[in-house]
mmCIF file of C-alpha atoms in Angstrom:
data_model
loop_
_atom_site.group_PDB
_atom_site.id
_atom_site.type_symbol
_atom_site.label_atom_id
_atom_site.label_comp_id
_atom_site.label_asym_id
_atom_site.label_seq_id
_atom_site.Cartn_x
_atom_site.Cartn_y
_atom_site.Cartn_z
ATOM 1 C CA UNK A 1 17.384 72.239 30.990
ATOM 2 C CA UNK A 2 18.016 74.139 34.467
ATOM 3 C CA UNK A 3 14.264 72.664 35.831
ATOM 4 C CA UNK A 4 15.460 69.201 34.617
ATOM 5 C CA UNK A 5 18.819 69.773 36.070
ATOM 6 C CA UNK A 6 17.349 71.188 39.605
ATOM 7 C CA UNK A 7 15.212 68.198 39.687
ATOM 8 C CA UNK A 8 17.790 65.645 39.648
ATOM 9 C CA UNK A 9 19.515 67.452 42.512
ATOM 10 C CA UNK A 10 16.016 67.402 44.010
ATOM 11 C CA UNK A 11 15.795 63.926 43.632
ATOM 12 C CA UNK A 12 19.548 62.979 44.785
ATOM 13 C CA UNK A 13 19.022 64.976 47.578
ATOM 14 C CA UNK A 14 15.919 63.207 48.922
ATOM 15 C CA UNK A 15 17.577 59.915 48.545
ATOM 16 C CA UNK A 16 20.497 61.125 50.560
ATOM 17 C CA UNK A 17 18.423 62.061 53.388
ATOM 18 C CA UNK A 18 16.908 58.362 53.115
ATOM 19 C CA UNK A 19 13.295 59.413 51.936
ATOM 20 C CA UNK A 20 11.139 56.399 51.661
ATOM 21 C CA UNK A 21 9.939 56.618 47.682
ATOM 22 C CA UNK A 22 10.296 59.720 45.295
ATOM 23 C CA UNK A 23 7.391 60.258 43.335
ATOM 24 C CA UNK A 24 7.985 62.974 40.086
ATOM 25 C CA UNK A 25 5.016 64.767 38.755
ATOM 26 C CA UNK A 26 6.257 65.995 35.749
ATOM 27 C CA UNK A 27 3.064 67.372 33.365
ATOM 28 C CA UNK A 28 5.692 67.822 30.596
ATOM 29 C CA UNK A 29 8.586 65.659 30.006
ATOM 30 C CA UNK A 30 10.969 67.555 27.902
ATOM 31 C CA UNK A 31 13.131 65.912 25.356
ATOM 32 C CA UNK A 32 10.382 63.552 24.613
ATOM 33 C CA UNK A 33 10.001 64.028 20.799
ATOM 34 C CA UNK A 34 13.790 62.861 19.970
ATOM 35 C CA UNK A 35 12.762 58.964 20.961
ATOM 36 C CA UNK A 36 14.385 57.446 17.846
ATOM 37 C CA UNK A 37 17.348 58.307 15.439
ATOM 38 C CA UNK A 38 15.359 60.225 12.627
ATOM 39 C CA UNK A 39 18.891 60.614 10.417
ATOM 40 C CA UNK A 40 22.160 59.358 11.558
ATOM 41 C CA UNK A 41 24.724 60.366 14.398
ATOM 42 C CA UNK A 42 21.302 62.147 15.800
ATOM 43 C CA UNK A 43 20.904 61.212 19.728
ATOM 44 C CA UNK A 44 17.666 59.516 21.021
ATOM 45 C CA UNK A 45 17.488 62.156 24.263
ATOM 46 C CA UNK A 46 14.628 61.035 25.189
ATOM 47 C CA UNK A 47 16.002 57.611 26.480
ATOM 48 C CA UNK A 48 18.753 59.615 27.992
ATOM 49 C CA UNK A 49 16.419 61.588 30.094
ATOM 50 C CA UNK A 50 14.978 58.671 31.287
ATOM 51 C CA UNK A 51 18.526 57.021 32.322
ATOM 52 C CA UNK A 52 18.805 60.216 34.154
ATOM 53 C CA UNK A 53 15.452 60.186 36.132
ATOM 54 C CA UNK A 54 16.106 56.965 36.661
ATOM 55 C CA UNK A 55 19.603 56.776 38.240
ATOM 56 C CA UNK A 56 18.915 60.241 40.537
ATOM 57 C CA UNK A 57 17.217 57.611 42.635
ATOM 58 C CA UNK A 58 13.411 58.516 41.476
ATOM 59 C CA UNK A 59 10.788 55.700 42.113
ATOM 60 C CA UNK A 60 7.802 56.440 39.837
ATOM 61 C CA UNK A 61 6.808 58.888 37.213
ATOM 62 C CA UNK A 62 3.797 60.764 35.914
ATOM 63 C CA UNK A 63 3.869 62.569 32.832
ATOM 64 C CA UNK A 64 0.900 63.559 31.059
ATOM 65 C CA UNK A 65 0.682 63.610 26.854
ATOM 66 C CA UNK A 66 4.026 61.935 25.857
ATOM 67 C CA UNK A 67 4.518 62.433 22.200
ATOM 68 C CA UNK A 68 4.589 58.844 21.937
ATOM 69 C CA UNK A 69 3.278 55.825 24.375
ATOM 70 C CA UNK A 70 5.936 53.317 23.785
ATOM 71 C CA UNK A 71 8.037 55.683 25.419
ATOM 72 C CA UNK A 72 6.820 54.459 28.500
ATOM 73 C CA UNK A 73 9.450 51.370 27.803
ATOM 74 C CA UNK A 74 12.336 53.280 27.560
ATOM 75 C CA UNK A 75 11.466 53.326 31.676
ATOM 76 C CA UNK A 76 12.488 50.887 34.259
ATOM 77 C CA UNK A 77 10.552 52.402 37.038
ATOM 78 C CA UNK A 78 6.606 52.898 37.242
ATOM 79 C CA UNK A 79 5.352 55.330 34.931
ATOM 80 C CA UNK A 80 1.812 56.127 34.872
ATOM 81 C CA UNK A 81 1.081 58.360 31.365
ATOM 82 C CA UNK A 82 -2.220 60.580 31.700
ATOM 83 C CA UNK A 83 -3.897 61.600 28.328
ATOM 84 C CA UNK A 84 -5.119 65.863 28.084
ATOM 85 C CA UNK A 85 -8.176 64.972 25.568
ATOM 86 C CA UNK A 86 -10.887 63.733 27.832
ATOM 87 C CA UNK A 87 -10.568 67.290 29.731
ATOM 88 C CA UNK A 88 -11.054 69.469 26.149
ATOM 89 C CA UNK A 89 -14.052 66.214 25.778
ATOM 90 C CA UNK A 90 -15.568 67.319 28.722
ATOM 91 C CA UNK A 91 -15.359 71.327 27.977
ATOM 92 C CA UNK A 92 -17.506 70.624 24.516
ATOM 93 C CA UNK A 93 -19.632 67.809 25.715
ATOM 94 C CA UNK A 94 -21.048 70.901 27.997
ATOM 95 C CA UNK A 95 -21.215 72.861 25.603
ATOM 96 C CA UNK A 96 -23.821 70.780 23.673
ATOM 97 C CA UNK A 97 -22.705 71.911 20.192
ATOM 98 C CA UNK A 98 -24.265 69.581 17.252
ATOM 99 C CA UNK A 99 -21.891 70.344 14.581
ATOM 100 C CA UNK A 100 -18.783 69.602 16.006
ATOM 101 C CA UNK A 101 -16.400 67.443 14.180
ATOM 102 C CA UNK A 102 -12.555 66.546 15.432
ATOM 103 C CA UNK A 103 -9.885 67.088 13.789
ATOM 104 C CA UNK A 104 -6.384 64.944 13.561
ATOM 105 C CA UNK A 105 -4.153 67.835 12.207
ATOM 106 C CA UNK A 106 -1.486 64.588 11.138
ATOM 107 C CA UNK A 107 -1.528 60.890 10.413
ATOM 108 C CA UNK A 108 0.143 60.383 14.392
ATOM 109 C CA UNK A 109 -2.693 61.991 16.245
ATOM 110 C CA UNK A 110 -5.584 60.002 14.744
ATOM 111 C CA UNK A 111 -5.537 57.361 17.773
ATOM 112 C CA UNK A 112 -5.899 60.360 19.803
ATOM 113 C CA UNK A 113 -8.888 62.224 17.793
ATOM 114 C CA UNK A 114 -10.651 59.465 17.605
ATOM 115 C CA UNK A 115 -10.977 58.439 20.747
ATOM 116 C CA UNK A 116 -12.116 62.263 21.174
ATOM 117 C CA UNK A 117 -14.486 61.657 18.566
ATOM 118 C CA UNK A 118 -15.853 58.496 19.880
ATOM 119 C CA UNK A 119 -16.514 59.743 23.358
ATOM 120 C CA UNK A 120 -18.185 63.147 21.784
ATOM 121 C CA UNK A 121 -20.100 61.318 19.272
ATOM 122 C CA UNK A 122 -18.905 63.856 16.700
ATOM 123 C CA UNK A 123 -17.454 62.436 12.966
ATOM 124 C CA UNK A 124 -13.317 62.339 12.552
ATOM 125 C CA UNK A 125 -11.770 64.465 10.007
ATOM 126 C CA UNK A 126 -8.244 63.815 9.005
ATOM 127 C CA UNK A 127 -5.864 66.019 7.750
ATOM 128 C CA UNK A 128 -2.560 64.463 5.624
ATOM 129 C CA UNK A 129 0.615 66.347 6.301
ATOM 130 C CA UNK A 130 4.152 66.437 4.792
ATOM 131 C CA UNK A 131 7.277 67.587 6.924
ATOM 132 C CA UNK A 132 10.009 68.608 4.744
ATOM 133 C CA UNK A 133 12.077 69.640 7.690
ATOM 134 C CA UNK A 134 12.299 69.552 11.258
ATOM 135 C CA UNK A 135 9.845 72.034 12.377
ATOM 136 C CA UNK A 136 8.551 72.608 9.147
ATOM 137 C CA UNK A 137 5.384 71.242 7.393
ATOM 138 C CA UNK A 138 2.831 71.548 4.939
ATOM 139 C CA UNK A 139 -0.660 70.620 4.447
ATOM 140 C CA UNK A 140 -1.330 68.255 1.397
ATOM 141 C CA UNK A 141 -5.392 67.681 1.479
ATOM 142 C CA UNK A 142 -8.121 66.874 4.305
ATOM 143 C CA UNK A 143 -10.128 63.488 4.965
ATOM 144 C CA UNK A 144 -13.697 64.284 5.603
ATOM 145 C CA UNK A 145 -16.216 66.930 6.091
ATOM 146 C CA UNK A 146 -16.076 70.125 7.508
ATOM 147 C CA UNK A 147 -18.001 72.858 5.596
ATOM 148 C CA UNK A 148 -20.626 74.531 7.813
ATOM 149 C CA UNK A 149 -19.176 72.577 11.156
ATOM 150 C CA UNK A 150 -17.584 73.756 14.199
ATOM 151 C CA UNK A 151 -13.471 72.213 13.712
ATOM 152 C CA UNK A 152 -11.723 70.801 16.521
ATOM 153 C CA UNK A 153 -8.127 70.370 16.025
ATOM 154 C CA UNK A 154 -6.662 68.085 19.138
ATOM 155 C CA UNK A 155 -2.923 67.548 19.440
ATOM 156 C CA UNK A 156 -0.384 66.917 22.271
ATOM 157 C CA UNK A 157 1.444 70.231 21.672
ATOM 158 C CA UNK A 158 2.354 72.979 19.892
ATOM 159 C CA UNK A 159 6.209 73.613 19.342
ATOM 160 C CA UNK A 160 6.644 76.415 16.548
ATOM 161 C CA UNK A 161 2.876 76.459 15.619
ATOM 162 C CA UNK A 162 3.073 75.922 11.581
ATOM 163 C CA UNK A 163 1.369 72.798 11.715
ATOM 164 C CA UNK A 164 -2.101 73.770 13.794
ATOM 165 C CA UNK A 165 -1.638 77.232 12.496
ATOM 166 C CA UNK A 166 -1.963 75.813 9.085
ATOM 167 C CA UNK A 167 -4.469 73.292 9.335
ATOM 168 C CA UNK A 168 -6.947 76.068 10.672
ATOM 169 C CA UNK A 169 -6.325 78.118 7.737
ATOM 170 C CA UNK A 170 -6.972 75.172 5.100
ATOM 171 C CA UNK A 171 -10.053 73.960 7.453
ATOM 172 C CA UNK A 172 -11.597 77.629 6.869
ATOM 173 C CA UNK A 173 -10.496 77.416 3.237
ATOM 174 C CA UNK A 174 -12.722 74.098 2.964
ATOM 175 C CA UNK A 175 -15.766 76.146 4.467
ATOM 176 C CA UNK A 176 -15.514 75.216 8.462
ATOM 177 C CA UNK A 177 -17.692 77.558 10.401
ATOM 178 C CA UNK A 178 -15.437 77.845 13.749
ATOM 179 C CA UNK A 179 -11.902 76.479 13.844
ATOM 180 C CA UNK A 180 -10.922 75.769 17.617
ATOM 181 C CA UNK A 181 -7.418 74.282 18.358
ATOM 182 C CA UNK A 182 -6.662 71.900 21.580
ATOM 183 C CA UNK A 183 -3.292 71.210 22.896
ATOM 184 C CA UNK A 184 -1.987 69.969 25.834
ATOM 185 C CA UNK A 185 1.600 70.987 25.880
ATOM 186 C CA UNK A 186 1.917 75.025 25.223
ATOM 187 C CA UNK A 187 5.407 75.567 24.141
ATOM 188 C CA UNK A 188 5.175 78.179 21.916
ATOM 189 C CA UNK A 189 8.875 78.648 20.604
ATOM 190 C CA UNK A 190 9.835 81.086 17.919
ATOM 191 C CA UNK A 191 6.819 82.680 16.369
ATOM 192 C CA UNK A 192 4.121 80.489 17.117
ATOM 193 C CA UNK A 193 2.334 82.896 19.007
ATOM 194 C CA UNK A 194 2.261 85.200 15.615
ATOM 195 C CA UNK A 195 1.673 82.383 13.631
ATOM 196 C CA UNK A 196 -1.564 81.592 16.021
ATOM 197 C CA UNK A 197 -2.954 85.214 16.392
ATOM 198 C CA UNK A 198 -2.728 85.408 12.570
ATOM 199 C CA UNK A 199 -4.176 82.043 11.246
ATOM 200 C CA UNK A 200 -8.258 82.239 11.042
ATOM 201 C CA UNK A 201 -8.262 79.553 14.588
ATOM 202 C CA UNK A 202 -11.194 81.125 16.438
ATOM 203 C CA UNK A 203 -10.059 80.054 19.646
ATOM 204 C CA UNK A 204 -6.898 78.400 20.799
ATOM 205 C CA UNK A 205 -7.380 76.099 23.894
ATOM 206 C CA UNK A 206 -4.216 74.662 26.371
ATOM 207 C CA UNK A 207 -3.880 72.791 29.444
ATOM 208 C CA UNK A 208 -1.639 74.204 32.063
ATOM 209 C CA UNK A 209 1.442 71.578 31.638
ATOM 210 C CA UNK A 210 3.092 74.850 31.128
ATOM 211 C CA UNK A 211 3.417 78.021 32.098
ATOM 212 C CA UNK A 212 2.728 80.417 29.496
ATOM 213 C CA UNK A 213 4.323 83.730 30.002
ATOM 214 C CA UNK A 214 2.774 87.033 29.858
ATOM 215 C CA UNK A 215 4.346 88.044 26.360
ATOM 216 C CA UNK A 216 2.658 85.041 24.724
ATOM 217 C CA UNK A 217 -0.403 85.464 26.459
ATOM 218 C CA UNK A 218 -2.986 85.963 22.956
ATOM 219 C CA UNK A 219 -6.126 86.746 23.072
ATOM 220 C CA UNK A 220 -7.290 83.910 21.511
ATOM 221 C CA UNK A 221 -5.881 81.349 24.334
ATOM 222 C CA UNK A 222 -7.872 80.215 26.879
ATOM 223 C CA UNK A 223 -6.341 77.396 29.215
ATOM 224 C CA UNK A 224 -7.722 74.591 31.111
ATOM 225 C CA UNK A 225 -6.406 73.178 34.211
ATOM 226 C CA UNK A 226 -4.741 69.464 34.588
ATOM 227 C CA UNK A 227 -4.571 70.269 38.392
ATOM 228 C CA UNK A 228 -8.007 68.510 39.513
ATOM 229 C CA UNK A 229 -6.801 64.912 37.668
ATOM 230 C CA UNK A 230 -2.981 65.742 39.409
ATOM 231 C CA UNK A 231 -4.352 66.130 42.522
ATOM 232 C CA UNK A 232 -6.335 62.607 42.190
ATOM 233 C CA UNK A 233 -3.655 60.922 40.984
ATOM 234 C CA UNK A 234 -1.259 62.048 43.874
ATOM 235 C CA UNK A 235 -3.882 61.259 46.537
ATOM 236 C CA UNK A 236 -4.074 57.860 45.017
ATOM 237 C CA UNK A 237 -0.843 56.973 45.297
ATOM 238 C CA UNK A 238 -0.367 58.675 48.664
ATOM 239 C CA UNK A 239 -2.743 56.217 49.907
ATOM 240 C CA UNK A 240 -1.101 53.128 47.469
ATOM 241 C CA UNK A 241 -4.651 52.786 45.524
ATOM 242 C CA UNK A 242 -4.955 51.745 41.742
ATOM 243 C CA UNK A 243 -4.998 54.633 39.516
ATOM 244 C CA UNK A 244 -7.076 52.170 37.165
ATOM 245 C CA UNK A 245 -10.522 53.791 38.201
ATOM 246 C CA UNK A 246 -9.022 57.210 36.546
ATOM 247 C CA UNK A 247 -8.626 55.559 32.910
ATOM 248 C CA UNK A 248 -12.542 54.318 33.411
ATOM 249 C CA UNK A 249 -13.399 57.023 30.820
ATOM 250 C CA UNK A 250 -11.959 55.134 28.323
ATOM 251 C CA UNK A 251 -14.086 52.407 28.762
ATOM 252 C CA UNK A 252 -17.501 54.611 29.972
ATOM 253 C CA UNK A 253 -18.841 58.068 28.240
ATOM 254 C CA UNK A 254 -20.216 58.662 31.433
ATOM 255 C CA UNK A 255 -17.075 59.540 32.228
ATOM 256 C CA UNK A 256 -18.079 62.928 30.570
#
């Protein structure tokens, strides 16, 4: 709340001093996973965010892993949305490893894992989940294959940990050789960071949306940087070119 805050002033203060355009770079866009009304008299904060970026007088934004794409239309200014997967696609595709399979840890990041999977040329395993609660859920039974493969869970973040902590354990349970979890966004509220050094997960890899503080530092984290695709995107629209040549992965494995 007090970076969101301090970057409105930011903003209000550039336009006062009549700066031309006001780009935000904004790797994690908080408030994003209250987009709808999930019971009533619940707010949708996300849109209200947005009215706030908005009327502080910025021109474009550019988040990266929103927890859901048509959010990009609660936006009346430009709003370019960068995807973390291809960067954990390039780590394994180096790695060369021919049991790999990826893993959608719910029914919302399948889109996501298997575009992972196409551009890996790895199999999709999906794994069906129930959420009783907010912040709470349970794993009811896994789509696919994974005994004597290396498990890839990809999601955008991880908030309170129960779901990826979880799916590792009943991924091991199935007979999964190596259980490694991706996330972009490293929030790590409550005890997530217990829940994550004490679920079988191998290895736990982030991007650096985030900083991660010292305290929930685990030894099983290991984080990879967004900078390199920030720093192209910023140059690019420094110098007003199309960002379009950035998404080409989608369309080309070379990519990797």
């Amino acid at each position: 709340n007090e970076r969101l805050m301090e970057t409105l002033i930011i903003a209000d203060a550039l336009r006062r001093a009549s700066a031309g355009r006001i780009n935000l770079i904004c790797p994690y866009l908080c408030y994003s996973r209250q987009d709808r009304k999930a019971v009533s008299r619940e707010p949708i904060t996300a849109k209200l965010v947005a009215n706030l970026i908005t009327k502080a007088g910025i021109d474009r934004l550019v988040t990266v892993d929103l927890h859901a794409d048509q959010l990009q239309g609660f936006y009346d200014i430009p709003l370019d949305h960068l995807v973390g997967y291809p960067i954990f696609a390039k780590y394994f595709a180096k790695q060369k490893n021919k049991d790999l399979v990826i893993v959608s840890p719910d029914i919302g990041a399948v889109k996501k894992a298997t575009k992972m999977a196409t551009l890996l040329h790895a199999p999709l395993v999906v794994i069906d989940k129930r959420r009783r609660h907010h912040n709470v859920s349970e794993v009811t039974f896994v789509i696919g294959e994974v005994k004597n493969k290396t498990a890839v869970i990809i999601d955008e973040m991880i908030d309170t940990g129960g779901t990826v902590a979880n799916a590792a354990d009943i991924l091991k349970e199935k007979g999964a050789k190596e259980v490694i979890i991706c996330a972009t966004h490293a929030l790590l509220n409550n005890e997530a960071c217990l829940k994550l050094q004490n679920c079988k997960a191998d290895k736990i890899m982030l991007l650096d949306t985030l900083n991660i503080p010292k305290e929930k530092q685990i030894s099983k984290i290991t984080q990879l940087s967004v900078a390199p695709l920030l720093a192209k995107v910023i140059n690019r629209i420094h110098l007003e070119k199309s960002l379009g040549a950035l998404f080409k992965w989608e369309e080309k494995e070379t990519a990797l």
